[in-house]
PDB file of C-alpha atoms in Angstrom:
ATOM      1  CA  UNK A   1      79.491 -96.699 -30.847  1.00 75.00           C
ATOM      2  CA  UNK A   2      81.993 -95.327 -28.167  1.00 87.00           C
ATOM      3  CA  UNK A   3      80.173 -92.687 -25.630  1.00 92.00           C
ATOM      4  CA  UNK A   4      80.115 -89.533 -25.810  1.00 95.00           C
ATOM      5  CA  UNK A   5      82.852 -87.827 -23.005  1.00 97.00           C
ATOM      6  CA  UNK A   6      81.636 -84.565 -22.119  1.00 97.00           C
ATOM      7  CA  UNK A   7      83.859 -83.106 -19.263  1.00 97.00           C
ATOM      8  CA  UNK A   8      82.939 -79.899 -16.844  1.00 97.00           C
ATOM      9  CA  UNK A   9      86.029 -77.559 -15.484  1.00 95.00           C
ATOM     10  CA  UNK A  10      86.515 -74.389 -14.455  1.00 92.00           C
ATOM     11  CA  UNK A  11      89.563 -72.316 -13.978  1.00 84.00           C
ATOM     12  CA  UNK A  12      89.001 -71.953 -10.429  1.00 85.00           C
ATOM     13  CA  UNK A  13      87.985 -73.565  -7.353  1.00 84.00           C
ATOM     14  CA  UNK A  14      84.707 -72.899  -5.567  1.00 87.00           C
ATOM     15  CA  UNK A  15      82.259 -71.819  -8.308  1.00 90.00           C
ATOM     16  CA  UNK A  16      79.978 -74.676  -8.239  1.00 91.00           C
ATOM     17  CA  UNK A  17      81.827 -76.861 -10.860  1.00 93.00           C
ATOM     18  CA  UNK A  18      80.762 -80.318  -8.948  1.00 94.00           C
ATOM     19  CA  UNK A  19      77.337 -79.345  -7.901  1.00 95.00           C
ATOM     20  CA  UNK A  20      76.253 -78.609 -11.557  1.00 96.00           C
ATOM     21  CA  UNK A  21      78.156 -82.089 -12.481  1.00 96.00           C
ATOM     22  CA  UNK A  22      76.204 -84.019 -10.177  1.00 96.00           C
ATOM     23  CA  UNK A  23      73.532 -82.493 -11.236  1.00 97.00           C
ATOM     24  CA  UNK A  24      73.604 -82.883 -15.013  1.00 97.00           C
ATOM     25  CA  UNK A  25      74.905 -86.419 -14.228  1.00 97.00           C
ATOM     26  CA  UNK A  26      71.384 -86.589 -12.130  1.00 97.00           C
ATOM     27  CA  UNK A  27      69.567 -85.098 -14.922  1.00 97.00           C
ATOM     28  CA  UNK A  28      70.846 -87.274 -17.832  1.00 96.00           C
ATOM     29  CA  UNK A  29      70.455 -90.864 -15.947  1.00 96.00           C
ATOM     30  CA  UNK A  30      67.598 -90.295 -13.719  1.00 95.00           C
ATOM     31  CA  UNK A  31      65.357 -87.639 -15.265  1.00 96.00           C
ATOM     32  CA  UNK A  32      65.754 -88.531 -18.867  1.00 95.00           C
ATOM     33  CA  UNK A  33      66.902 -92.146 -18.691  1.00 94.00           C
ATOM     34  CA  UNK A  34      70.347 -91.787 -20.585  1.00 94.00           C
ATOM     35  CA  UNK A  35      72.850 -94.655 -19.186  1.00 94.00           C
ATOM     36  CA  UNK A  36      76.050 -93.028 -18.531  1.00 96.00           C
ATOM     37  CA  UNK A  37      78.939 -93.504 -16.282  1.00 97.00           C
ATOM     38  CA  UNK A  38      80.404 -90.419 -14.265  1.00 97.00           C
ATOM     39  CA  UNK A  39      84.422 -90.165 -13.649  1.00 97.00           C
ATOM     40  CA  UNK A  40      86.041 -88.182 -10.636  1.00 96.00           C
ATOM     41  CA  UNK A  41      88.881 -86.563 -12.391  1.00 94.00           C
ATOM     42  CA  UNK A  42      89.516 -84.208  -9.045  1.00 93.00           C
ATOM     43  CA  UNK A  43      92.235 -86.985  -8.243  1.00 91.00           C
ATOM     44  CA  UNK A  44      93.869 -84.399  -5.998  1.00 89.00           C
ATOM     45  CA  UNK A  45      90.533 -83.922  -3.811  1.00 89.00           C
ATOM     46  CA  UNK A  46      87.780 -86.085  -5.327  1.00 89.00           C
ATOM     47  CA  UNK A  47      83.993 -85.837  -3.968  1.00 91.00           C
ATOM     48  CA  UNK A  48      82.007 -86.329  -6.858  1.00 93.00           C
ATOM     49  CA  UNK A  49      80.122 -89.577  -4.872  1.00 93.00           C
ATOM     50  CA  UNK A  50      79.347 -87.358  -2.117  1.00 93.00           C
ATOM     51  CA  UNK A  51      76.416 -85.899  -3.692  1.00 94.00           C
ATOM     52  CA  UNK A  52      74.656 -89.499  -4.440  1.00 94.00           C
ATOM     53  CA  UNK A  53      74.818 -90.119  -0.729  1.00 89.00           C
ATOM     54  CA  UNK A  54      75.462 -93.858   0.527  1.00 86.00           C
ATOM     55  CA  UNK A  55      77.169 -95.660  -1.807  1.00 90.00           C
ATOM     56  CA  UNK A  56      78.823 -99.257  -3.236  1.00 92.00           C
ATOM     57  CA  UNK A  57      82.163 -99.887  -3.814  1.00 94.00           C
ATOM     58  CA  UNK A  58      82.276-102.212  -6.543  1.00 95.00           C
ATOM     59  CA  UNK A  59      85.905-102.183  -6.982  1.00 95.00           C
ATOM     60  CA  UNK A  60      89.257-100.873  -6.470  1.00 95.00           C
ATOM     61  CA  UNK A  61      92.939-101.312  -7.900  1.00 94.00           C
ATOM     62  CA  UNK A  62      95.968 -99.654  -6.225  1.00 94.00           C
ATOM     63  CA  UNK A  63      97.789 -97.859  -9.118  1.00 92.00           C
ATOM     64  CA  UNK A  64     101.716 -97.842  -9.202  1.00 90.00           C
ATOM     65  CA  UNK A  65     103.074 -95.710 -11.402  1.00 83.00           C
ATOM     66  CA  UNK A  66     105.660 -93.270  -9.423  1.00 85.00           C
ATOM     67  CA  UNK A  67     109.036 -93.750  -8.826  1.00 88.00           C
ATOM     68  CA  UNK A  68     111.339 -93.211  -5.774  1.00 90.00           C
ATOM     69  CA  UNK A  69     114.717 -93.603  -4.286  1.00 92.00           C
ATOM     70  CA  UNK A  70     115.925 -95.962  -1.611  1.00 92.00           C
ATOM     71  CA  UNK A  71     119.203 -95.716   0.583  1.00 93.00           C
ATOM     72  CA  UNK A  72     120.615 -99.047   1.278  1.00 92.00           C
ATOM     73  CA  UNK A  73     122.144 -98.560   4.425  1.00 91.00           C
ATOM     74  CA  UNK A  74     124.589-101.080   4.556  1.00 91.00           C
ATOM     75  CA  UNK A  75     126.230 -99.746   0.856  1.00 94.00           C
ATOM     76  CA  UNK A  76     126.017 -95.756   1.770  1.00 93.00           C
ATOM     77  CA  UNK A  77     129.395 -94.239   2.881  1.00 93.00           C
ATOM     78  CA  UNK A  78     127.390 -90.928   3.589  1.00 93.00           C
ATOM     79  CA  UNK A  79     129.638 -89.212   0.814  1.00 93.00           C
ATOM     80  CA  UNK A  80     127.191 -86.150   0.649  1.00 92.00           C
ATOM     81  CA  UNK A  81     127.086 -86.569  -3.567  1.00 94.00           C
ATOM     82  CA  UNK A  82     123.762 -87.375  -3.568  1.00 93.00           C
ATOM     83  CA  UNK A  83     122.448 -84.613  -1.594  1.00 93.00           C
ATOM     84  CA  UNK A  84     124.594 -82.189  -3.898  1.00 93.00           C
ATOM     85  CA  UNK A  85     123.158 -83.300  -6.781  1.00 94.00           C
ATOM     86  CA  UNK A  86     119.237 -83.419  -5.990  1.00 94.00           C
ATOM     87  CA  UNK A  87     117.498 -80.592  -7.322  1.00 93.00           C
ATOM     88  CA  UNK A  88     114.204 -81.071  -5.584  1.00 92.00           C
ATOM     89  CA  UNK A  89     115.869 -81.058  -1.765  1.00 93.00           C
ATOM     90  CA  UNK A  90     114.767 -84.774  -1.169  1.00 93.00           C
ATOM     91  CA  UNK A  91     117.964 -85.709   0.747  1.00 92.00           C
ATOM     92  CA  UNK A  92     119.679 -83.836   3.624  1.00 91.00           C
ATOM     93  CA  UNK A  93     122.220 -84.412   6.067  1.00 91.00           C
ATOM     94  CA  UNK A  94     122.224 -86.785   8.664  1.00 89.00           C
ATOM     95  CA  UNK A  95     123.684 -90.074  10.230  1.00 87.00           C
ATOM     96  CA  UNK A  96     124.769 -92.414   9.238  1.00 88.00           C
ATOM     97  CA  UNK A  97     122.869 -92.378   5.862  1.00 90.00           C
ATOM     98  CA  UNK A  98     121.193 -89.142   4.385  1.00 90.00           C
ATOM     99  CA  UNK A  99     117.565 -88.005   5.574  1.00 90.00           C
ATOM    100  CA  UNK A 100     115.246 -88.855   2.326  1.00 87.00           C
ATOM    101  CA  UNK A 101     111.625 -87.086   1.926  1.00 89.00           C
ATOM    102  CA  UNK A 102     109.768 -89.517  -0.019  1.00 85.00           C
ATOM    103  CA  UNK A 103     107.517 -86.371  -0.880  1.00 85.00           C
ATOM    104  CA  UNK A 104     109.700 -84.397  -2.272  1.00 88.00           C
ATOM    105  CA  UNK A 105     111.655 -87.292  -4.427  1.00 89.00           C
ATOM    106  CA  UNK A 106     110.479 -86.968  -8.383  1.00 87.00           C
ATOM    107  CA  UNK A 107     112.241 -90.478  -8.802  1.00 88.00           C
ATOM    108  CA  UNK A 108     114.635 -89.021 -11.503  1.00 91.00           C
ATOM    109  CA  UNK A 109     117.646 -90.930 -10.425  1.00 93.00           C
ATOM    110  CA  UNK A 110     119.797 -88.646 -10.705  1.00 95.00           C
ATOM    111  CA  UNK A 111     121.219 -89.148  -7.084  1.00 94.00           C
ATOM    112  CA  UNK A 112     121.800 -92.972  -7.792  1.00 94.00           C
ATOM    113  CA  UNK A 113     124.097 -91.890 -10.973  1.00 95.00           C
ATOM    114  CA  UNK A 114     126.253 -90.007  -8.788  1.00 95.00           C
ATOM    115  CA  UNK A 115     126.688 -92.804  -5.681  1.00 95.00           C
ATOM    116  CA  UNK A 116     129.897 -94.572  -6.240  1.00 94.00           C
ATOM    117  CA  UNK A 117     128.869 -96.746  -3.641  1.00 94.00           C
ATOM    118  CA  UNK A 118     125.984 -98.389  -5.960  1.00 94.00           C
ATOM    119  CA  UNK A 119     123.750 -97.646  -3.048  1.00 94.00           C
ATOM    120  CA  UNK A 120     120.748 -95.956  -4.362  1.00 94.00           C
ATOM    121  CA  UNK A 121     118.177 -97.713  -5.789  1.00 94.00           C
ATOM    122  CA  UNK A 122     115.233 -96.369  -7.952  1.00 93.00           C
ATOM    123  CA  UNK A 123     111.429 -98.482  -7.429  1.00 92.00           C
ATOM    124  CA  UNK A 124     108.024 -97.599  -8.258  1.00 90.00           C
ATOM    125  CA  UNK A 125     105.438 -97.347  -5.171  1.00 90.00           C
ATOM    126  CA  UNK A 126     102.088 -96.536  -5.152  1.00 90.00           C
ATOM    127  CA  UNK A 127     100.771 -93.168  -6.716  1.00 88.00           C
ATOM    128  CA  UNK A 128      97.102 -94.070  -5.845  1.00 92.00           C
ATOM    129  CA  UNK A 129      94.407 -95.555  -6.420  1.00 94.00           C
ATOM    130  CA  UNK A 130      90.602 -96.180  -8.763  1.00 95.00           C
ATOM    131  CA  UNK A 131      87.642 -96.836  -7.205  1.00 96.00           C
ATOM    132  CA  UNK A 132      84.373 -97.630  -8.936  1.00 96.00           C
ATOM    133  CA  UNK A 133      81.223 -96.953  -7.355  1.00 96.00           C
ATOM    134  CA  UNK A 134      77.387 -97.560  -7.544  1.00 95.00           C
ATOM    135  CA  UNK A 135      75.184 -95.019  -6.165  1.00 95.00           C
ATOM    136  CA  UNK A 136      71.468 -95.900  -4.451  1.00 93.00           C
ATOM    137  CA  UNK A 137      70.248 -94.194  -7.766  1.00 93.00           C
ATOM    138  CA  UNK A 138      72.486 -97.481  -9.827  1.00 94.00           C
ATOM    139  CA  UNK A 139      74.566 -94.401 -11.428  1.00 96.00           C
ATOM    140  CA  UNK A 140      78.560 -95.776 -11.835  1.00 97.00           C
ATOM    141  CA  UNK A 141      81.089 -93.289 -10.795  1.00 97.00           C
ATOM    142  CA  UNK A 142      84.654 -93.754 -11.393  1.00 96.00           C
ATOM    143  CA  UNK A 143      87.181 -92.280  -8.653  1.00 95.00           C
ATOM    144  CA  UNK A 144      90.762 -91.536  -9.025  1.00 91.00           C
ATOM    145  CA  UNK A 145      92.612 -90.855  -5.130  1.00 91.00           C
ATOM    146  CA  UNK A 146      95.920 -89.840  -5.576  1.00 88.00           C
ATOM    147  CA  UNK A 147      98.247 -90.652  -2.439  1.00 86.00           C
ATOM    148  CA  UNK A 148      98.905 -87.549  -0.388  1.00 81.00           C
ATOM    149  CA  UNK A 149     102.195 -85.896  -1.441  1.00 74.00           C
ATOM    150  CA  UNK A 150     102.173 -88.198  -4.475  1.00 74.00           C
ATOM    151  CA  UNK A 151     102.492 -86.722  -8.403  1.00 74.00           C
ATOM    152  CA  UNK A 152     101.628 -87.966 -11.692  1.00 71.00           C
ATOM    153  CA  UNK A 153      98.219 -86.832 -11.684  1.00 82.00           C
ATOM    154  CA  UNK A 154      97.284 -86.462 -15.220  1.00 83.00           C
ATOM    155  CA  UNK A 155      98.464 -90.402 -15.702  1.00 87.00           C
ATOM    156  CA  UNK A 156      96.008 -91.473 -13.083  1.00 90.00           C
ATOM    157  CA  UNK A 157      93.419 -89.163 -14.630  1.00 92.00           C
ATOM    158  CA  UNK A 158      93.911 -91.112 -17.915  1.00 93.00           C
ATOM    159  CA  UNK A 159      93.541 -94.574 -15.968  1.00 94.00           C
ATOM    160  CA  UNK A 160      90.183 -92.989 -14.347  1.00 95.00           C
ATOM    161  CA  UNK A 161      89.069 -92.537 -17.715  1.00 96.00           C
ATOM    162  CA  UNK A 162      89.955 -95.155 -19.556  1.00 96.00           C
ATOM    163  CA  UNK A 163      87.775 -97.435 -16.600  1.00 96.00           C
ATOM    164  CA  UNK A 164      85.204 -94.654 -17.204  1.00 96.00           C
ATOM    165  CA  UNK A 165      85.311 -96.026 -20.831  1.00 96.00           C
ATOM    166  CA  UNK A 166      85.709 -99.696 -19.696  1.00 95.00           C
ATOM    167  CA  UNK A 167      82.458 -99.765 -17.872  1.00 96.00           C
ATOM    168  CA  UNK A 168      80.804 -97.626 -20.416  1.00 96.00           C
ATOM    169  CA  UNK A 169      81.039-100.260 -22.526  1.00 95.00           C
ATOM    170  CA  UNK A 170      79.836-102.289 -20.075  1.00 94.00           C
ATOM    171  CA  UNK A 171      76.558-100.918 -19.373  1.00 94.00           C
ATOM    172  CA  UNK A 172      75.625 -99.699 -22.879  1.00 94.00           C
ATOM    173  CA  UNK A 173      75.906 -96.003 -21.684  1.00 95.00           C
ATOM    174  CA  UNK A 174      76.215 -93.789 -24.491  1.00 93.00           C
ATOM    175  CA  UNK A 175      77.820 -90.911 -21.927  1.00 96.00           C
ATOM    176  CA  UNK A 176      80.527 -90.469 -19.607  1.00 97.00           C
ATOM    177  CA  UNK A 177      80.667 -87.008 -17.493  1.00 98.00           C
ATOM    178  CA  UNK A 178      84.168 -86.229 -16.609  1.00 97.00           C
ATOM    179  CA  UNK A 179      84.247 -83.799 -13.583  1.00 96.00           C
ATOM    180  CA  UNK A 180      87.547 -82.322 -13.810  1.00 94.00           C
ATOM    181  CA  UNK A 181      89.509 -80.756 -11.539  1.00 91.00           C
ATOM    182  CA  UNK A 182      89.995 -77.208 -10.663  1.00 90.00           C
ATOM    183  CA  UNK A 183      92.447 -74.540 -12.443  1.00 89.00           C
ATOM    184  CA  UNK A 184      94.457 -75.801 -15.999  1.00 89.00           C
ATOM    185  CA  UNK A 185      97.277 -77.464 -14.883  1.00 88.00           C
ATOM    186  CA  UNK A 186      97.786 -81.178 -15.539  1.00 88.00           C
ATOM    187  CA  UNK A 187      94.761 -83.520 -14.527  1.00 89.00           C
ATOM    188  CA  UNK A 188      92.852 -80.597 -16.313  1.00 92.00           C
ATOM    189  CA  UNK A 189      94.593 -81.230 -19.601  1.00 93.00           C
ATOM    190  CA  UNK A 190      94.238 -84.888 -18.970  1.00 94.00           C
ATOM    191  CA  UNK A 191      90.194 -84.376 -18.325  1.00 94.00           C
ATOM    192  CA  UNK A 192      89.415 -82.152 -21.399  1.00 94.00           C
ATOM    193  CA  UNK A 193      91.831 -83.516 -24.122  1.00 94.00           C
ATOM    194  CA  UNK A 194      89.573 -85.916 -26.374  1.00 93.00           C
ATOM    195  CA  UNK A 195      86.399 -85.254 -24.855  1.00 95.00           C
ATOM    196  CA  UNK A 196      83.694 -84.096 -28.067  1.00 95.00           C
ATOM    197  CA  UNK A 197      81.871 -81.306 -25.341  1.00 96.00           C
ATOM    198  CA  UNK A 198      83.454 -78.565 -22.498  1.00 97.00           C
ATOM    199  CA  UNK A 199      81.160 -77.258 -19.852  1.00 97.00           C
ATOM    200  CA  UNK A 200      83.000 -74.575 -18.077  1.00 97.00           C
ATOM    201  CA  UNK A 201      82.024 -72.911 -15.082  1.00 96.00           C
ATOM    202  CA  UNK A 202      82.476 -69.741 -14.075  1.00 96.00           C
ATOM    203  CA  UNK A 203      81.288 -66.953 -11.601  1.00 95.00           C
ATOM    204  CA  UNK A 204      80.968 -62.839 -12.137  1.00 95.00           C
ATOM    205  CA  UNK A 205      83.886 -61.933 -10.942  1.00 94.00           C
ATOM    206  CA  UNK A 206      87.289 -60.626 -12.422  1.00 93.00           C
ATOM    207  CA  UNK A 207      89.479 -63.195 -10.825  1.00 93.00           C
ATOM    208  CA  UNK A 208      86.645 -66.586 -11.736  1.00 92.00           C
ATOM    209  CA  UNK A 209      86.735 -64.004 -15.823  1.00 93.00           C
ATOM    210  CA  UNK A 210      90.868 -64.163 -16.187  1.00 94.00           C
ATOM    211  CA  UNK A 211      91.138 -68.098 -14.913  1.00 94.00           C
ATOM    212  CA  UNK A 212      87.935 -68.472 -17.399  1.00 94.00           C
ATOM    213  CA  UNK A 213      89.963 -67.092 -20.087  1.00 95.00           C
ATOM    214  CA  UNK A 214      92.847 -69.442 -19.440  1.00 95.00           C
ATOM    215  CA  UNK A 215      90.579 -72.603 -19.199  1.00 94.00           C
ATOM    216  CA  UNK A 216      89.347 -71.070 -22.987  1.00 95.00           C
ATOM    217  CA  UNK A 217      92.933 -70.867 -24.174  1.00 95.00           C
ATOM    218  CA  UNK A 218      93.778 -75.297 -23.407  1.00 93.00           C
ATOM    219  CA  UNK A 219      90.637 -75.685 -24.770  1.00 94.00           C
ATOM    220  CA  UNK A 220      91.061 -74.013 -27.957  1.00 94.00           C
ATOM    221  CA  UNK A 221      94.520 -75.206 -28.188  1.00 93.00           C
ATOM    222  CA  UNK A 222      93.320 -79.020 -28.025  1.00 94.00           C
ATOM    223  CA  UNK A 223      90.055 -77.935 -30.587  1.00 94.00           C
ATOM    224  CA  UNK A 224      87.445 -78.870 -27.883  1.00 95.00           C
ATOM    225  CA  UNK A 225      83.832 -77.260 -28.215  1.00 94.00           C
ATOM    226  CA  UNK A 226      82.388 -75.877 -25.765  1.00 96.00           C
ATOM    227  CA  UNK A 227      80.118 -73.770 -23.805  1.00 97.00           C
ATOM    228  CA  UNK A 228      79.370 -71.696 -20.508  1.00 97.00           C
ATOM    229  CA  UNK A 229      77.683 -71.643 -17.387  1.00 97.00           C
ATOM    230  CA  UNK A 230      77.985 -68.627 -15.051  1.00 97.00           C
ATOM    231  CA  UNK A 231      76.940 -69.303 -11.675  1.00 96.00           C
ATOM    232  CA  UNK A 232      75.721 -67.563  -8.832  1.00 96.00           C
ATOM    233  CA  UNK A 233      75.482 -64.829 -11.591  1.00 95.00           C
ATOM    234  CA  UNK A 234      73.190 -62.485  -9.489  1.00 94.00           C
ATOM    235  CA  UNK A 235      75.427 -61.682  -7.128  1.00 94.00           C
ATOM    236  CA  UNK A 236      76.931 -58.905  -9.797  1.00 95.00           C
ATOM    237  CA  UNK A 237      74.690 -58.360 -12.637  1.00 95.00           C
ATOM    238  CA  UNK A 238      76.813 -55.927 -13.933  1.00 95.00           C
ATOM    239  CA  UNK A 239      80.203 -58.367 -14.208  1.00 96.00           C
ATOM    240  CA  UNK A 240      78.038 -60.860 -15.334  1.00 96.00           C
ATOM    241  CA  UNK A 241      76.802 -58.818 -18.256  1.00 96.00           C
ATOM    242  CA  UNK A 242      80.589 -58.700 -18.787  1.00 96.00           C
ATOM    243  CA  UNK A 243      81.548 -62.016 -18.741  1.00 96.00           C
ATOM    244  CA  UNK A 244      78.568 -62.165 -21.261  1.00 96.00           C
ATOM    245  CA  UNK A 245      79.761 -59.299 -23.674  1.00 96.00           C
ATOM    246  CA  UNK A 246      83.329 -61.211 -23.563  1.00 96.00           C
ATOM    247  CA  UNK A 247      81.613 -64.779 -24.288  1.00 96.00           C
ATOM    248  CA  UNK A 248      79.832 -63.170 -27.244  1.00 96.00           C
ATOM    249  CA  UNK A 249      83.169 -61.577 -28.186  1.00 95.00           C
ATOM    250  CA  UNK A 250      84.930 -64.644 -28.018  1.00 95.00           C
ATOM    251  CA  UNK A 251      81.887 -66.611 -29.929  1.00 95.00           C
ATOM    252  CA  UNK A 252      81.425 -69.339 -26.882  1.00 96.00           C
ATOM    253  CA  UNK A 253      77.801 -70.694 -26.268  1.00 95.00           C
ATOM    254  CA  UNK A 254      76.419 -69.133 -22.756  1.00 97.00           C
ATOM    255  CA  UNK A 255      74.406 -72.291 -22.002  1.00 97.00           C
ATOM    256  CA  UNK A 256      72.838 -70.799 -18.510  1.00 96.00           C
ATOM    257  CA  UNK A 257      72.955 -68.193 -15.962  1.00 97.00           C
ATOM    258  CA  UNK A 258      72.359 -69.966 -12.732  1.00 97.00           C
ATOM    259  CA  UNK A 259      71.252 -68.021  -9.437  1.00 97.00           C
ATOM    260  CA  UNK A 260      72.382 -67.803  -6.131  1.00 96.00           C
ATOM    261  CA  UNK A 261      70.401 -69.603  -3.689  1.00 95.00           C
ATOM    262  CA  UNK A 262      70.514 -72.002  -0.496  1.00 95.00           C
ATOM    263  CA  UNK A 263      69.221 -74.683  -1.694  1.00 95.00           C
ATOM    264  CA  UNK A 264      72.092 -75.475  -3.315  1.00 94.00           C
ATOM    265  CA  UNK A 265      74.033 -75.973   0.365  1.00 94.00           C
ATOM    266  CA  UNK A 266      70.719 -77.546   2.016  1.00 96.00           C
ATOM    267  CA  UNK A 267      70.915 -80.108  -0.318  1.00 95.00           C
ATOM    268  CA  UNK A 268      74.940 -80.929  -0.382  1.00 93.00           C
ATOM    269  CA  UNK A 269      74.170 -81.294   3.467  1.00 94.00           C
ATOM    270  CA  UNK A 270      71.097 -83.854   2.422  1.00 95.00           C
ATOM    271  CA  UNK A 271      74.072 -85.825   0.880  1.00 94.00           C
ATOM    272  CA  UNK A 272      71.352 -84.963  -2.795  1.00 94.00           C
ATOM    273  CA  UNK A 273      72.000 -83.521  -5.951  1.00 96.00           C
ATOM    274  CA  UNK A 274      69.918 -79.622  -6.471  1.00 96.00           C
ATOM    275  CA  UNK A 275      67.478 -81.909  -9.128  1.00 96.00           C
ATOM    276  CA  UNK A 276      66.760 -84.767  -6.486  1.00 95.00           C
ATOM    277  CA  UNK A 277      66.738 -82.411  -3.284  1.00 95.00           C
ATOM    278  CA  UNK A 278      63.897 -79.617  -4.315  1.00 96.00           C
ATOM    279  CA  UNK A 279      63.332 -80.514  -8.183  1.00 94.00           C
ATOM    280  CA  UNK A 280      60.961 -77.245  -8.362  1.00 96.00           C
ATOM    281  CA  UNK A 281      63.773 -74.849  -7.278  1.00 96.00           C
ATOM    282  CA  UNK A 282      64.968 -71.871  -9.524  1.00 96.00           C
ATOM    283  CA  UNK A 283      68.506 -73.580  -9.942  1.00 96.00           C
ATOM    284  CA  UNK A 284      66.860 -77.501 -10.717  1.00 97.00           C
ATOM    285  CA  UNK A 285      64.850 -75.735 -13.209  1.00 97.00           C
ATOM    286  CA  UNK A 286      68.128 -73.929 -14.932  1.00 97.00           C
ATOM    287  CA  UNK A 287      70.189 -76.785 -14.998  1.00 97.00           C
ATOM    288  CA  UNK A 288      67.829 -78.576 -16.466  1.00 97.00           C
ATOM    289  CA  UNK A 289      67.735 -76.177 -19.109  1.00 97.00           C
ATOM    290  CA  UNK A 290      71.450 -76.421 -19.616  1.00 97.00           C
ATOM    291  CA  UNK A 291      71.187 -80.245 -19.751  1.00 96.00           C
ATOM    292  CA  UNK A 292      68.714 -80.138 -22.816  1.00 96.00           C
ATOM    293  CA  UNK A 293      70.791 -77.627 -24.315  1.00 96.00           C
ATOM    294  CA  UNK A 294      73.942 -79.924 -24.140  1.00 95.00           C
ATOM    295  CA  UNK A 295      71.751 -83.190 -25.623  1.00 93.00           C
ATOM    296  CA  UNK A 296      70.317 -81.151 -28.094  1.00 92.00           C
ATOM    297  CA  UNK A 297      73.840 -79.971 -29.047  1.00 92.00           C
ATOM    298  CA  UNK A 298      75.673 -83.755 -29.162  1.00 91.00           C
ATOM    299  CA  UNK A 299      72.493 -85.345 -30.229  1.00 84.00           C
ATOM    300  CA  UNK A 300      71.817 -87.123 -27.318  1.00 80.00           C
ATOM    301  CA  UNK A 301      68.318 -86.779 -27.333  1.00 67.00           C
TER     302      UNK A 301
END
């Protein structure tokens, strides 16, 4: 049977979205012995490992998948066309051949249609790069890096996961955890789309409530089920009963109301998950509540 992909966004950065992954992931493989394999879809900024401390890298592949021009020097008549015709500003004026920006360049070739010198070439370079590695705790964690400045981020999100799969397979896990990246745009769609179960996180407050609603919106356009978490939800008990009256309104699953507290920070600085760090804390005790909830729910258990 192929495992079950559960992934965990949020509209917006900074409400805990990693630290509850790690922690489920923690929960699920070390608590309740369920073999699963973890994938870093945060290709822009990934730090999933970082809360397994030390760990193994096991492997890594260099990805190629963008594309970019290249002046050939001896061929360029410094004409000027090309810099007309790019859209994205990758070319400017200089001597004796045109300034490029590799970071700007989409690679659409548009500039080498309009050379009449022939002296533009197009070639795909490296967009990044997967890493696979084994925490101290024997958990797997696929990472996608993209290269600063680089694009195609939802492609390398789909080769993080399809290794995620790979080494599923591998190890008889029965569960990948997809920790996705922040906000909707396209490694998002490339975390959720597919996946049978949607944790999203959010936080009471109206900006973390309107990014919540868009994250709602993919989801329901791609069918994916899912639920809630709010964090940090005592901070404003009175938005949070919002974001509750709206969930019920909408007919989403809250699956927790975590609380504020420092032990989530003391243990990020331990290099520990909230579960491994202080196991009898308020928020260790909640999240394990949300983990049951979410194996009782895909029949994990």
């Amino acid at each position: 049977m192929p495992a079950v992909e559960i992934a965990i966004a949020s509209g917006k950065g900074g409400v805990g979205k990693t630290t509850l992954s790690s922690s489920l992931i923690y929960y699920f493989f070390v608590e309740c012995g369920v073999n699963l394999v973890g994938v870093d879809a945060d290709v822009d900024a990934p730090n999933l490992d970082i809360y397994f401390g030390e760990s193994e890298v096991i492997y890594e592949r260099t990805i190629k998948s963008s594309r970019k021009a290249f002046i050939d020097k001896e061929k360029c008549s410094n004409c000027g066309l090309c810099i007309e015709t790019c859209k994205f500003n990758a070319l400017e004026h200089s001597s004796p051949t045109p300034k490029f920006n590799v970071h700007l360049c989409e690679g659409c070739g548009a500039c080498r249609v309009v050379c009449p010198n022939n002296a533009i070439d197009i070639k795909i370079v490296e967009t990044g790069k997967l890493l696979v590695r084994r925490s101290k705790h024997g958990i797997y964690i696929i990472t996608g890096e993209l290269r600063v400045g680089e694009h195609n981020s939802g492609n390398l999100v789909n080769l993080a996961r399809a290794l995620g799969r790979e080494y599923a397979y591998k190890t008889n896990s029965k569960l990948i955890v997809i920790d996705a990246a922040p906000g909707i745009g396209c490694p998002v769609v490339s975390s959720i789309t597919g996946t049978h179960y949607l944790i999203a996180v959010t936080e009471p407050s109206p900006f973390a409530l309107d990014n919540l609603d868009r994250l709602v919106k993919v989801a329901e356009h791609f069918k994916v089920q899912m639920g809630v978490v709010i964090n940090k939800y005592d901070i404003s008990t009175s938005f949070t009963d919002k974001v509750k009256y709206w969930l019920k309104e909408k007919g989403i699953d809250l699956l927790g109301l975590i609380p504020y507290d420092r032990v989530v920070v003391n243990a990020l600085s331990h290099l520990k998950t909230v579960l491994e760090f202080d196991g009898d804390s308020r928020v260790a005790k909640v999240i394990r509540d949300i983990g049951s909830k979410v194996m009782s729910t895909l029949n994990l258990g």
